[in-house]
mmCIF file with all atom_site columns, C-alpha atoms in Angstrom:
data_model
loop_
_atom_site.group_PDB
_atom_site.id
_atom_site.type_symbol
_atom_site.label_atom_id
_atom_site.label_alt_id
_atom_site.label_comp_id
_atom_site.label_asym_id
_atom_site.label_entity_id
_atom_site.label_seq_id
_atom_site.pdbx_PDB_ins_code
_atom_site.Cartn_x
_atom_site.Cartn_y
_atom_site.Cartn_z
_atom_site.occupancy
_atom_site.B_iso_or_equiv
_atom_site.pdbx_formal_charge
_atom_site.auth_seq_id
_atom_site.auth_comp_id
_atom_site.auth_asym_id
_atom_site.auth_atom_id
_atom_site.pdbx_PDB_model_num
ATOM 1   C CA . UNK A 1 1   ? 0.000   0.000  0.000   1.00 0.00 ? 75  UNK A CA 1
ATOM 2   C CA . UNK A 1 2   ? 1.719   3.133  -1.237  1.00 0.00 ? 76  UNK A CA 1
ATOM 3   C CA . UNK A 1 3   ? 1.715   6.070  1.083   1.00 0.00 ? 77  UNK A CA 1
ATOM 4   C CA . UNK A 1 4   ? 1.577   9.708  0.041   1.00 0.00 ? 78  UNK A CA 1
ATOM 5   C CA . UNK A 1 5   ? 3.972   10.425 -2.801  1.00 0.00 ? 79  UNK A CA 1
ATOM 6   C CA . UNK A 1 6   ? 5.211   13.837 -3.855  1.00 0.00 ? 80  UNK A CA 1
ATOM 7   C CA . UNK A 1 7   ? 7.227   15.076 -6.794  1.00 0.00 ? 81  UNK A CA 1
ATOM 8   C CA . UNK A 1 8   ? 9.684   16.507 -7.406  1.00 0.00 ? 82  UNK A CA 1
ATOM 9   C CA . UNK A 1 9   ? 11.708  16.035 -4.220  1.00 0.00 ? 83  UNK A CA 1
ATOM 10  C CA . UNK A 1 10  ? 13.916  19.052 -4.836  1.00 0.00 ? 84  UNK A CA 1
ATOM 11  C CA . UNK A 1 11  ? 13.798  21.932 -7.251  1.00 0.00 ? 85  UNK A CA 1
ATOM 12  C CA . UNK A 1 12  ? 15.429  25.285 -7.781  1.00 0.00 ? 86  UNK A CA 1
ATOM 13  C CA . UNK A 1 13  ? 13.675  28.234 -9.363  1.00 0.00 ? 87  UNK A CA 1
ATOM 14  C CA . UNK A 1 14  ? 14.401  31.922 -9.805  1.00 0.00 ? 88  UNK A CA 1
ATOM 15  C CA . UNK A 1 15  ? 12.298  34.837 -8.659  1.00 0.00 ? 89  UNK A CA 1
ATOM 16  C CA . UNK A 1 16  ? 9.273   35.488 -10.843 1.00 0.00 ? 90  UNK A CA 1
ATOM 17  C CA . UNK A 1 17  ? 9.057   31.944 -12.162 1.00 0.00 ? 91  UNK A CA 1
ATOM 18  C CA . UNK A 1 18  ? 6.179   29.553 -11.618 1.00 0.00 ? 92  UNK A CA 1
ATOM 19  C CA . UNK A 1 19  ? 6.283   26.096 -10.060 1.00 0.00 ? 93  UNK A CA 1
ATOM 20  C CA . UNK A 1 20  ? 3.971   23.083 -9.953  1.00 0.00 ? 94  UNK A CA 1
ATOM 21  C CA . UNK A 1 21  ? 4.236   20.449 -7.251  1.00 0.00 ? 95  UNK A CA 1
ATOM 22  C CA . UNK A 1 22  ? 2.411   17.137 -7.386  1.00 0.00 ? 96  UNK A CA 1
ATOM 23  C CA . UNK A 1 23  ? 0.928   14.803 -4.811  1.00 0.00 ? 97  UNK A CA 1
ATOM 24  C CA . UNK A 1 24  ? -0.692  11.374 -4.896  1.00 0.00 ? 98  UNK A CA 1
ATOM 25  C CA . UNK A 1 25  ? -2.640  10.593 -1.732  1.00 0.00 ? 99  UNK A CA 1
ATOM 26  C CA . UNK A 1 26  ? -2.570  7.379  0.212   1.00 0.00 ? 100 UNK A CA 1
ATOM 27  C CA . UNK A 1 27  ? -4.840  4.697  -1.187  1.00 0.00 ? 101 UNK A CA 1
ATOM 28  C CA . UNK A 1 28  ? -8.378  5.147  0.105   1.00 0.00 ? 102 UNK A CA 1
ATOM 29  C CA . UNK A 1 29  ? -7.930  8.828  0.943   1.00 0.00 ? 103 UNK A CA 1
ATOM 30  C CA . UNK A 1 30  ? -9.910  11.488 -0.867  1.00 0.00 ? 104 UNK A CA 1
ATOM 31  C CA . UNK A 1 31  ? -8.890  14.677 0.927   1.00 0.00 ? 105 UNK A CA 1
ATOM 32  C CA . UNK A 1 32  ? -5.584  16.387 0.224   1.00 0.00 ? 106 UNK A CA 1
ATOM 33  C CA . UNK A 1 33  ? -4.073  19.271 2.158   1.00 0.00 ? 107 UNK A CA 1
ATOM 34  C CA . UNK A 1 34  ? -0.968  21.290 1.387   1.00 0.00 ? 108 UNK A CA 1
ATOM 35  C CA . UNK A 1 35  ? 1.369   22.801 3.958   1.00 0.00 ? 109 UNK A CA 1
ATOM 36  C CA . UNK A 1 36  ? 4.361   25.105 3.691   1.00 0.00 ? 110 UNK A CA 1
ATOM 37  C CA . UNK A 1 37  ? 7.192   24.593 6.155   1.00 0.00 ? 111 UNK A CA 1
ATOM 38  C CA . UNK A 1 38  ? 9.905   27.224 6.326   1.00 0.00 ? 112 UNK A CA 1
ATOM 39  C CA . UNK A 1 39  ? 13.238  26.245 7.821   1.00 0.00 ? 113 UNK A CA 1
ATOM 40  C CA . UNK A 1 40  ? 13.007  25.891 11.587  1.00 0.00 ? 114 UNK A CA 1
ATOM 41  C CA . UNK A 1 41  ? 9.242   26.445 11.647  1.00 0.00 ? 115 UNK A CA 1
ATOM 42  C CA . UNK A 1 42  ? 6.168   24.282 11.860  1.00 0.00 ? 116 UNK A CA 1
ATOM 43  C CA . UNK A 1 43  ? 4.001   23.503 8.833   1.00 0.00 ? 117 UNK A CA 1
ATOM 44  C CA . UNK A 1 44  ? 1.566   26.248 7.799   1.00 0.00 ? 118 UNK A CA 1
ATOM 45  C CA . UNK A 1 45  ? -1.756  25.276 6.226   1.00 0.00 ? 119 UNK A CA 1
ATOM 46  C CA . UNK A 1 46  ? -2.123  26.463 2.621   1.00 0.00 ? 120 UNK A CA 1
ATOM 47  C CA . UNK A 1 47  ? -5.362  24.835 1.476   1.00 0.00 ? 121 UNK A CA 1
ATOM 48  C CA . UNK A 1 48  ? -7.367  21.647 1.331   1.00 0.00 ? 122 UNK A CA 1
ATOM 49  C CA . UNK A 1 49  ? -9.058  19.886 -1.568  1.00 0.00 ? 123 UNK A CA 1
ATOM 50  C CA . UNK A 1 50  ? -11.960 17.496 -1.500  1.00 0.00 ? 124 UNK A CA 1
ATOM 51  C CA . UNK A 1 51  ? -14.203 16.455 -4.395  1.00 0.00 ? 125 UNK A CA 1
ATOM 52  C CA . UNK A 1 52  ? -11.988 18.477 -6.740  1.00 0.00 ? 126 UNK A CA 1
ATOM 53  C CA . UNK A 1 53  ? -12.777 21.737 -4.977  1.00 0.00 ? 127 UNK A CA 1
ATOM 54  C CA . UNK A 1 54  ? -10.839 23.953 -2.617  1.00 0.00 ? 128 UNK A CA 1
ATOM 55  C CA . UNK A 1 55  ? -12.660 23.567 0.695   1.00 0.00 ? 129 UNK A CA 1
ATOM 56  C CA . UNK A 1 56  ? -10.524 25.531 3.100   1.00 0.00 ? 130 UNK A CA 1
ATOM 57  C CA . UNK A 1 57  ? -7.698  27.993 2.745   1.00 0.00 ? 131 UNK A CA 1
ATOM 58  C CA . UNK A 1 58  ? -5.056  29.365 5.047   1.00 0.00 ? 132 UNK A CA 1
ATOM 59  C CA . UNK A 1 59  ? -3.531  32.816 5.007   1.00 0.00 ? 133 UNK A CA 1
ATOM 60  C CA . UNK A 1 60  ? -1.747  32.571 1.669   1.00 0.00 ? 134 UNK A CA 1
ATOM 61  C CA . UNK A 1 61  ? -1.993  34.942 -1.315  1.00 0.00 ? 135 UNK A CA 1
ATOM 62  C CA . UNK A 1 62  ? -3.708  34.093 -4.581  1.00 0.00 ? 136 UNK A CA 1
ATOM 63  C CA . UNK A 1 63  ? -0.307  33.299 -6.075  1.00 0.00 ? 137 UNK A CA 1
ATOM 64  C CA . UNK A 1 64  ? -0.832  29.931 -4.429  1.00 0.00 ? 138 UNK A CA 1
ATOM 65  C CA . UNK A 1 65  ? -3.405  27.855 -6.252  1.00 0.00 ? 139 UNK A CA 1
ATOM 66  C CA . UNK A 1 66  ? -4.211  24.209 -6.549  1.00 0.00 ? 140 UNK A CA 1
ATOM 67  C CA . UNK A 1 67  ? -6.145  21.533 -8.241  1.00 0.00 ? 141 UNK A CA 1
ATOM 68  C CA . UNK A 1 68  ? -7.492  18.113 -7.432  1.00 0.00 ? 142 UNK A CA 1
ATOM 69  C CA . UNK A 1 69  ? -8.088  15.502 -10.094 1.00 0.00 ? 143 UNK A CA 1
ATOM 70  C CA . UNK A 1 70  ? -10.789 12.803 -10.250 1.00 0.00 ? 144 UNK A CA 1
ATOM 71  C CA . UNK A 1 71  ? -8.276  10.207 -9.013  1.00 0.00 ? 145 UNK A CA 1
ATOM 72  C CA . UNK A 1 72  ? -7.778  12.423 -5.885  1.00 0.00 ? 146 UNK A CA 1
ATOM 73  C CA . UNK A 1 73  ? -4.227  13.429 -6.801  1.00 0.00 ? 147 UNK A CA 1
ATOM 74  C CA . UNK A 1 74  ? -3.448  17.099 -6.436  1.00 0.00 ? 148 UNK A CA 1
ATOM 75  C CA . UNK A 1 75  ? -1.205  19.878 -7.659  1.00 0.00 ? 149 UNK A CA 1
ATOM 76  C CA . UNK A 1 76  ? 0.049   22.989 -5.941  1.00 0.00 ? 150 UNK A CA 1
ATOM 77  C CA . UNK A 1 77  ? 0.939   25.917 -8.194  1.00 0.00 ? 151 UNK A CA 1
ATOM 78  C CA . UNK A 1 78  ? 2.848   28.972 -7.101  1.00 0.00 ? 152 UNK A CA 1
ATOM 79  C CA . UNK A 1 79  ? 3.160   31.927 -9.464  1.00 0.00 ? 153 UNK A CA 1
ATOM 80  C CA . UNK A 1 80  ? 5.543   34.880 -9.410  1.00 0.00 ? 154 UNK A CA 1
ATOM 81  C CA . UNK A 1 81  ? 7.896   33.177 -6.990  1.00 0.00 ? 155 UNK A CA 1
ATOM 82  C CA . UNK A 1 82  ? 9.489   35.209 -4.229  1.00 0.00 ? 156 UNK A CA 1
ATOM 83  C CA . UNK A 1 83  ? 12.603  34.451 -2.233  1.00 0.00 ? 157 UNK A CA 1
ATOM 84  C CA . UNK A 1 84  ? 10.328  33.920 0.780   1.00 0.00 ? 158 UNK A CA 1
ATOM 85  C CA . UNK A 1 85  ? 8.582   31.034 -0.962  1.00 0.00 ? 159 UNK A CA 1
ATOM 86  C CA . UNK A 1 86  ? 11.652  28.891 -0.371  1.00 0.00 ? 160 UNK A CA 1
ATOM 87  C CA . UNK A 1 87  ? 10.411  26.102 1.875   1.00 0.00 ? 161 UNK A CA 1
ATOM 88  C CA . UNK A 1 88  ? 9.512   22.460 2.200   1.00 0.00 ? 162 UNK A CA 1
ATOM 89  C CA . UNK A 1 89  ? 6.050   21.905 0.725   1.00 0.00 ? 163 UNK A CA 1
ATOM 90  C CA . UNK A 1 90  ? 4.228   19.028 2.317   1.00 0.00 ? 164 UNK A CA 1
ATOM 91  C CA . UNK A 1 91  ? 1.191   17.213 1.043   1.00 0.00 ? 165 UNK A CA 1
ATOM 92  C CA . UNK A 1 92  ? -1.031  15.381 3.509   1.00 0.00 ? 166 UNK A CA 1
ATOM 93  C CA . UNK A 1 93  ? -3.939  13.099 2.799   1.00 0.00 ? 167 UNK A CA 1
ATOM 94  C CA . UNK A 1 94  ? -6.788  11.871 4.945   1.00 0.00 ? 168 UNK A CA 1
ATOM 95  C CA . UNK A 1 95  ? -10.118 10.159 4.524   1.00 0.00 ? 169 UNK A CA 1
ATOM 96  C CA . UNK A 1 96  ? -13.155 12.393 4.684   1.00 0.00 ? 170 UNK A CA 1
ATOM 97  C CA . UNK A 1 97  ? -15.002 11.812 7.924   1.00 0.00 ? 171 UNK A CA 1
ATOM 98  C CA . UNK A 1 98  ? -18.074 13.293 9.458   1.00 0.00 ? 172 UNK A CA 1
ATOM 99  C CA . UNK A 1 99  ? -18.621 14.407 12.966  1.00 0.00 ? 173 UNK A CA 1
ATOM 100 C CA . UNK A 1 100 ? -16.213 16.144 15.290  1.00 0.00 ? 174 UNK A CA 1
ATOM 101 C CA . UNK A 1 101 ? -12.746 16.639 13.947  1.00 0.00 ? 175 UNK A CA 1
ATOM 102 C CA . UNK A 1 102 ? -10.876 14.032 12.070  1.00 0.00 ? 176 UNK A CA 1
ATOM 103 C CA . UNK A 1 103 ? -8.191  11.445 12.357  1.00 0.00 ? 177 UNK A CA 1
ATOM 104 C CA . UNK A 1 104 ? -4.566  11.585 11.493  1.00 0.00 ? 178 UNK A CA 1
ATOM 105 C CA . UNK A 1 105 ? -2.920  13.165 8.509   1.00 0.00 ? 179 UNK A CA 1
ATOM 106 C CA . UNK A 1 106 ? -0.587  11.096 6.369   1.00 0.00 ? 180 UNK A CA 1
ATOM 107 C CA . UNK A 1 107 ? 2.264   13.185 5.013   1.00 0.00 ? 181 UNK A CA 1
ATOM 108 C CA . UNK A 1 108 ? 4.487   12.780 2.017   1.00 0.00 ? 182 UNK A CA 1
ATOM 109 C CA . UNK A 1 109 ? 8.229   13.410 2.209   1.00 0.00 ? 183 UNK A CA 1
ATOM 110 C CA . UNK A 1 110 ? 7.802   16.863 0.754   1.00 0.00 ? 184 UNK A CA 1
ATOM 111 C CA . UNK A 1 111 ? 9.124   18.932 -2.119  1.00 0.00 ? 185 UNK A CA 1
ATOM 112 C CA . UNK A 1 112 ? 11.956  21.257 -1.178  1.00 0.00 ? 186 UNK A CA 1
ATOM 113 C CA . UNK A 1 113 ? 11.748  24.451 -3.203  1.00 0.00 ? 187 UNK A CA 1
ATOM 114 C CA . UNK A 1 114 ? 14.637  26.886 -3.362  1.00 0.00 ? 188 UNK A CA 1
ATOM 115 C CA . UNK A 1 115 ? 14.002  30.266 -4.955  1.00 0.00 ? 189 UNK A CA 1
ATOM 116 C CA . UNK A 1 116 ? 17.111  32.187 -6.036  1.00 0.00 ? 190 UNK A CA 1
ATOM 117 C CA . UNK B 2 1   ? -4.330  32.555 15.892  1.00 0.00 ? 130 UNK B CA 1
ATOM 118 C CA . UNK B 2 2   ? -5.095  29.097 17.150  1.00 0.00 ? 131 UNK B CA 1
ATOM 119 C CA . UNK B 2 3   ? -1.572  27.942 16.544  1.00 0.00 ? 132 UNK B CA 1
ATOM 120 C CA . UNK B 2 4   ? -0.120  25.642 19.130  1.00 0.00 ? 133 UNK B CA 1
ATOM 121 C CA . UNK B 2 5   ? 3.234   26.451 20.612  1.00 0.00 ? 134 UNK B CA 1
ATOM 122 C CA . UNK B 2 6   ? 5.628   23.842 21.925  1.00 0.00 ? 135 UNK B CA 1
ATOM 123 C CA . UNK B 2 7   ? 7.900   24.231 24.880  1.00 0.00 ? 136 UNK B CA 1
ATOM 124 C CA . UNK B 2 8   ? 10.834  23.869 25.192  1.00 0.00 ? 137 UNK B CA 1
ATOM 125 C CA . UNK B 2 9   ? 12.141  24.759 21.747  1.00 0.00 ? 138 UNK B CA 1
ATOM 126 C CA . UNK B 2 10  ? 15.026  22.337 22.216  1.00 0.00 ? 139 UNK B CA 1
ATOM 127 C CA . UNK B 2 11  ? 15.681  19.478 24.609  1.00 0.00 ? 140 UNK B CA 1
ATOM 128 C CA . UNK B 2 12  ? 18.824  17.388 25.029  1.00 0.00 ? 141 UNK B CA 1
ATOM 129 C CA . UNK B 2 13  ? 18.793  14.245 27.182  1.00 0.00 ? 142 UNK B CA 1
ATOM 130 C CA . UNK B 2 14  ? 20.697  10.996 27.659  1.00 0.00 ? 143 UNK B CA 1
ATOM 131 C CA . UNK B 2 15  ? 19.428  7.709  26.311  1.00 0.00 ? 144 UNK B CA 1
ATOM 132 C CA . UNK B 2 16  ? 17.160  6.024  28.844  1.00 0.00 ? 145 UNK B CA 1
ATOM 133 C CA . UNK B 2 17  ? 15.877  9.274  30.312  1.00 0.00 ? 146 UNK B CA 1
ATOM 134 C CA . UNK B 2 18  ? 12.332  10.535 29.883  1.00 0.00 ? 147 UNK B CA 1
ATOM 135 C CA . UNK B 2 19  ? 11.523  13.473 27.608  1.00 0.00 ? 148 UNK B CA 1
ATOM 136 C CA . UNK B 2 20  ? 8.612   15.799 28.265  1.00 0.00 ? 149 UNK B CA 1
ATOM 137 C CA . UNK B 2 21  ? 7.444   18.465 25.881  1.00 0.00 ? 150 UNK B CA 1
ATOM 138 C CA . UNK B 2 22  ? 4.491   20.772 26.207  1.00 0.00 ? 151 UNK B CA 1
ATOM 139 C CA . UNK B 2 23  ? 2.030   22.411 23.861  1.00 0.00 ? 152 UNK B CA 1
ATOM 140 C CA . UNK B 2 24  ? -0.249  25.369 24.439  1.00 0.00 ? 153 UNK B CA 1
ATOM 141 C CA . UNK B 2 25  ? -3.026  26.580 22.165  1.00 0.00 ? 154 UNK B CA 1
ATOM 142 C CA . UNK B 2 26  ? -5.488  29.441 22.114  1.00 0.00 ? 155 UNK B CA 1
ATOM 143 C CA . UNK B 2 27  ? -8.976  28.377 21.058  1.00 0.00 ? 156 UNK B CA 1
ATOM 144 C CA . UNK B 2 28  ? -11.284 25.414 21.558  1.00 0.00 ? 157 UNK B CA 1
ATOM 145 C CA . UNK B 2 29  ? -10.375 22.264 19.677  1.00 0.00 ? 158 UNK B CA 1
ATOM 146 C CA . UNK B 2 30  ? -11.879 18.997 18.476  1.00 0.00 ? 159 UNK B CA 1
ATOM 147 C CA . UNK B 2 31  ? -8.690  17.071 18.971  1.00 0.00 ? 160 UNK B CA 1
ATOM 148 C CA . UNK B 2 32  ? -4.969  17.511 19.412  1.00 0.00 ? 161 UNK B CA 1
ATOM 149 C CA . UNK B 2 33  ? -2.336  15.425 17.710  1.00 0.00 ? 162 UNK B CA 1
ATOM 150 C CA . UNK B 2 34  ? 1.399   14.977 18.040  1.00 0.00 ? 163 UNK B CA 1
ATOM 151 C CA . UNK B 2 35  ? 3.653   14.435 15.047  1.00 0.00 ? 164 UNK B CA 1
ATOM 152 C CA . UNK B 2 36  ? 7.320   13.650 14.652  1.00 0.00 ? 165 UNK B CA 1
ATOM 153 C CA . UNK B 2 37  ? 9.643   14.861 11.901  1.00 0.00 ? 166 UNK B CA 1
ATOM 154 C CA . UNK B 2 38  ? 13.091  13.537 11.175  1.00 0.00 ? 167 UNK B CA 1
ATOM 155 C CA . UNK B 2 39  ? 15.505  16.076 9.734   1.00 0.00 ? 168 UNK B CA 1
ATOM 156 C CA . UNK B 2 40  ? 13.221  18.002 7.376   1.00 0.00 ? 169 UNK B CA 1
ATOM 157 C CA . UNK B 2 41  ? 11.379  14.980 6.041   1.00 0.00 ? 170 UNK B CA 1
ATOM 158 C CA . UNK B 2 42  ? 7.659   14.239 6.161   1.00 0.00 ? 171 UNK B CA 1
ATOM 159 C CA . UNK B 2 43  ? 5.760   14.259 9.416   1.00 0.00 ? 172 UNK B CA 1
ATOM 160 C CA . UNK B 2 44  ? 4.673   11.029 11.044  1.00 0.00 ? 173 UNK B CA 1
ATOM 161 C CA . UNK B 2 45  ? 1.598   10.833 13.226  1.00 0.00 ? 174 UNK B CA 1
ATOM 162 C CA . UNK B 2 46  ? 2.268   9.677  16.783  1.00 0.00 ? 175 UNK B CA 1
ATOM 163 C CA . UNK B 2 47  ? -0.928  9.987  18.755  1.00 0.00 ? 176 UNK B CA 1
ATOM 164 C CA . UNK B 2 48  ? -4.312  11.721 18.772  1.00 0.00 ? 177 UNK B CA 1
ATOM 165 C CA . UNK B 2 49  ? -6.248  12.804 21.835  1.00 0.00 ? 178 UNK B CA 1
ATOM 166 C CA . UNK B 2 50  ? -9.795  14.063 21.590  1.00 0.00 ? 179 UNK B CA 1
ATOM 167 C CA . UNK B 2 51  ? -11.108 17.029 23.505  1.00 0.00 ? 180 UNK B CA 1
ATOM 168 C CA . UNK B 2 52  ? -13.140 14.806 25.849  1.00 0.00 ? 181 UNK B CA 1
ATOM 169 C CA . UNK B 2 53  ? -10.109 12.701 26.786  1.00 0.00 ? 182 UNK B CA 1
ATOM 170 C CA . UNK B 2 54  ? -7.577  13.582 29.469  1.00 0.00 ? 183 UNK B CA 1
ATOM 171 C CA . UNK B 2 55  ? -4.830  11.026 28.942  1.00 0.00 ? 184 UNK B CA 1
ATOM 172 C CA . UNK B 2 56  ? -3.785  8.550  26.323  1.00 0.00 ? 185 UNK B CA 1
ATOM 173 C CA . UNK B 2 57  ? -0.993  6.015  26.011  1.00 0.00 ? 186 UNK B CA 1
ATOM 174 C CA . UNK B 2 58  ? 0.683   4.426  23.020  1.00 0.00 ? 187 UNK B CA 1
ATOM 175 C CA . UNK B 2 59  ? 3.755   2.306  23.663  1.00 0.00 ? 188 UNK B CA 1
ATOM 176 C CA . UNK B 2 60  ? 6.377   4.580  25.244  1.00 0.00 ? 189 UNK B CA 1
ATOM 177 C CA . UNK B 2 61  ? 4.249   7.664  24.595  1.00 0.00 ? 190 UNK B CA 1
ATOM 178 C CA . UNK B 2 62  ? 1.908   9.296  27.077  1.00 0.00 ? 191 UNK B CA 1
ATOM 179 C CA . UNK B 2 63  ? -0.158  12.323 26.156  1.00 0.00 ? 192 UNK B CA 1
ATOM 180 C CA . UNK B 2 64  ? -2.237  14.459 28.465  1.00 0.00 ? 193 UNK B CA 1
ATOM 181 C CA . UNK B 2 65  ? -4.729  17.146 27.571  1.00 0.00 ? 194 UNK B CA 1
ATOM 182 C CA . UNK B 2 66  ? -6.053  19.895 29.828  1.00 0.00 ? 195 UNK B CA 1
ATOM 183 C CA . UNK B 2 67  ? -8.702  21.803 27.920  1.00 0.00 ? 196 UNK B CA 1
ATOM 184 C CA . UNK B 2 68  ? -9.255  24.228 30.801  1.00 0.00 ? 197 UNK B CA 1
ATOM 185 C CA . UNK B 2 69  ? -5.629  25.338 30.503  1.00 0.00 ? 198 UNK B CA 1
ATOM 186 C CA . UNK B 2 70  ? -5.524  24.784 26.741  1.00 0.00 ? 199 UNK B CA 1
ATOM 187 C CA . UNK B 2 71  ? -2.410  22.707 27.050  1.00 0.00 ? 200 UNK B CA 1
ATOM 188 C CA . UNK B 2 72  ? -1.076  19.257 26.308  1.00 0.00 ? 201 UNK B CA 1
ATOM 189 C CA . UNK B 2 73  ? 2.060   17.360 27.141  1.00 0.00 ? 202 UNK B CA 1
ATOM 190 C CA . UNK B 2 74  ? 3.885   14.534 25.418  1.00 0.00 ? 203 UNK B CA 1
ATOM 191 C CA . UNK B 2 75  ? 6.024   12.208 27.496  1.00 0.00 ? 204 UNK B CA 1
ATOM 192 C CA . UNK B 2 76  ? 8.454   9.804  25.859  1.00 0.00 ? 205 UNK B CA 1
ATOM 193 C CA . UNK B 2 77  ? 9.695   7.268  28.373  1.00 0.00 ? 206 UNK B CA 1
ATOM 194 C CA . UNK B 2 78  ? 13.026  5.433  28.229  1.00 0.00 ? 207 UNK B CA 1
ATOM 195 C CA . UNK B 2 79  ? 14.188  7.501  25.268  1.00 0.00 ? 208 UNK B CA 1
ATOM 196 C CA . UNK B 2 80  ? 16.417  6.088  22.561  1.00 0.00 ? 209 UNK B CA 1
ATOM 197 C CA . UNK B 2 81  ? 18.857  7.727  20.169  1.00 0.00 ? 210 UNK B CA 1
ATOM 198 C CA . UNK B 2 82  ? 16.360  6.933  17.404  1.00 0.00 ? 211 UNK B CA 1
ATOM 199 C CA . UNK B 2 83  ? 13.865  9.271  19.091  1.00 0.00 ? 212 UNK B CA 1
ATOM 200 C CA . UNK B 2 84  ? 16.019  12.224 18.031  1.00 0.00 ? 213 UNK B CA 1
ATOM 201 C CA . UNK B 2 85  ? 13.687  14.354 15.920  1.00 0.00 ? 214 UNK B CA 1
ATOM 202 C CA . UNK B 2 86  ? 11.435  17.405 16.003  1.00 0.00 ? 215 UNK B CA 1
ATOM 203 C CA . UNK B 2 87  ? 8.056   16.989 17.646  1.00 0.00 ? 216 UNK B CA 1
ATOM 204 C CA . UNK B 2 88  ? 5.018   19.079 16.748  1.00 0.00 ? 217 UNK B CA 1
ATOM 205 C CA . UNK B 2 89  ? 1.585   19.416 18.239  1.00 0.00 ? 218 UNK B CA 1
ATOM 206 C CA . UNK B 2 90  ? -1.299  20.081 15.883  1.00 0.00 ? 219 UNK B CA 1
ATOM 207 C CA . UNK B 2 91  ? -4.734  21.335 16.821  1.00 0.00 ? 220 UNK B CA 1
ATOM 208 C CA . UNK B 2 92  ? -7.898  20.858 14.832  1.00 0.00 ? 221 UNK B CA 1
ATOM 209 C CA . UNK B 2 93  ? -10.943 23.011 15.395  1.00 0.00 ? 222 UNK B CA 1
ATOM 210 C CA . UNK B 2 94  ? -12.016 23.100 11.786  1.00 0.00 ? 223 UNK B CA 1
ATOM 211 C CA . UNK B 2 95  ? -12.492 20.024 9.698   1.00 0.00 ? 224 UNK B CA 1
ATOM 212 C CA . UNK B 2 96  ? -9.101  18.699 8.621   1.00 0.00 ? 225 UNK B CA 1
ATOM 213 C CA . UNK B 2 97  ? -7.515  22.146 8.971   1.00 0.00 ? 226 UNK B CA 1
ATOM 214 C CA . UNK B 2 98  ? -4.623  21.756 11.373  1.00 0.00 ? 227 UNK B CA 1
ATOM 215 C CA . UNK B 2 99  ? -2.510  24.341 13.099  1.00 0.00 ? 228 UNK B CA 1
ATOM 216 C CA . UNK B 2 100 ? 1.036   23.296 13.953  1.00 0.00 ? 229 UNK B CA 1
ATOM 217 C CA . UNK B 2 101 ? 3.376   24.836 16.474  1.00 0.00 ? 230 UNK B CA 1
ATOM 218 C CA . UNK B 2 102 ? 7.028   25.541 15.783  1.00 0.00 ? 231 UNK B CA 1
ATOM 219 C CA . UNK B 2 103 ? 8.110   22.292 17.387  1.00 0.00 ? 232 UNK B CA 1
ATOM 220 C CA . UNK B 2 104 ? 10.438  20.914 20.028  1.00 0.00 ? 233 UNK B CA 1
ATOM 221 C CA . UNK B 2 105 ? 13.774  19.673 18.776  1.00 0.00 ? 234 UNK B CA 1
ATOM 222 C CA . UNK B 2 106 ? 14.730  16.595 20.809  1.00 0.00 ? 235 UNK B CA 1
ATOM 223 C CA . UNK B 2 107 ? 18.289  15.294 20.875  1.00 0.00 ? 236 UNK B CA 1
ATOM 224 C CA . UNK B 2 108 ? 18.833  11.959 22.613  1.00 0.00 ? 237 UNK B CA 1
ATOM 225 C CA . UNK B 2 109 ? 22.502  11.293 23.239  1.00 0.00 ? 238 UNK B CA 1
ATOM 226 C CA . UNK B 2 110 ? 23.663  7.676  23.183  1.00 0.00 ? 239 UNK B CA 1
#
């Protein structure tokens, strides 16, 4: 049973460029969330996708956008890259549940983006 | 912000000792979870405690939750060098939207 897979693992971009990161959720999971983790900090919630729609969003500008495909995989797009976008981008999947709260998140190994 | 904050920021202990780290948060929650991260890799879920629970155990891990004080603690007993990692608490008040603290960096010396 494959866990959450992310690609690419590392990439280097220059300011102003655009980047697309990809995520395949764990088998049986239909909800994908993206997090940004700057060096020495905790993960910050970017947004969450379920049923191919953005359901929740954190405090990130519109330069950050995403997509979820019918097979539940997801992409994170960042336009007009800034030096401050350099970070580890983590994808997490979970099964949709009802009721109070949810269970655990399953994380991928992340995509490390360096913006020069 | 609902973000949890861990304390201490860094902790260094000898193998075999116990490690305790704390988490404080600001608003009401559905549950609180602890995650572990090895050297900038993906996070791994350790344990979840719901808002109506006060204590939970899993192997060498013990988690407590005090909703009146909006705090939680994670105890790792009989620590091992392999426990060296960063530990994060995550709070969930909104469906699947988690807030992580800045973590406690644990170093277990052999």
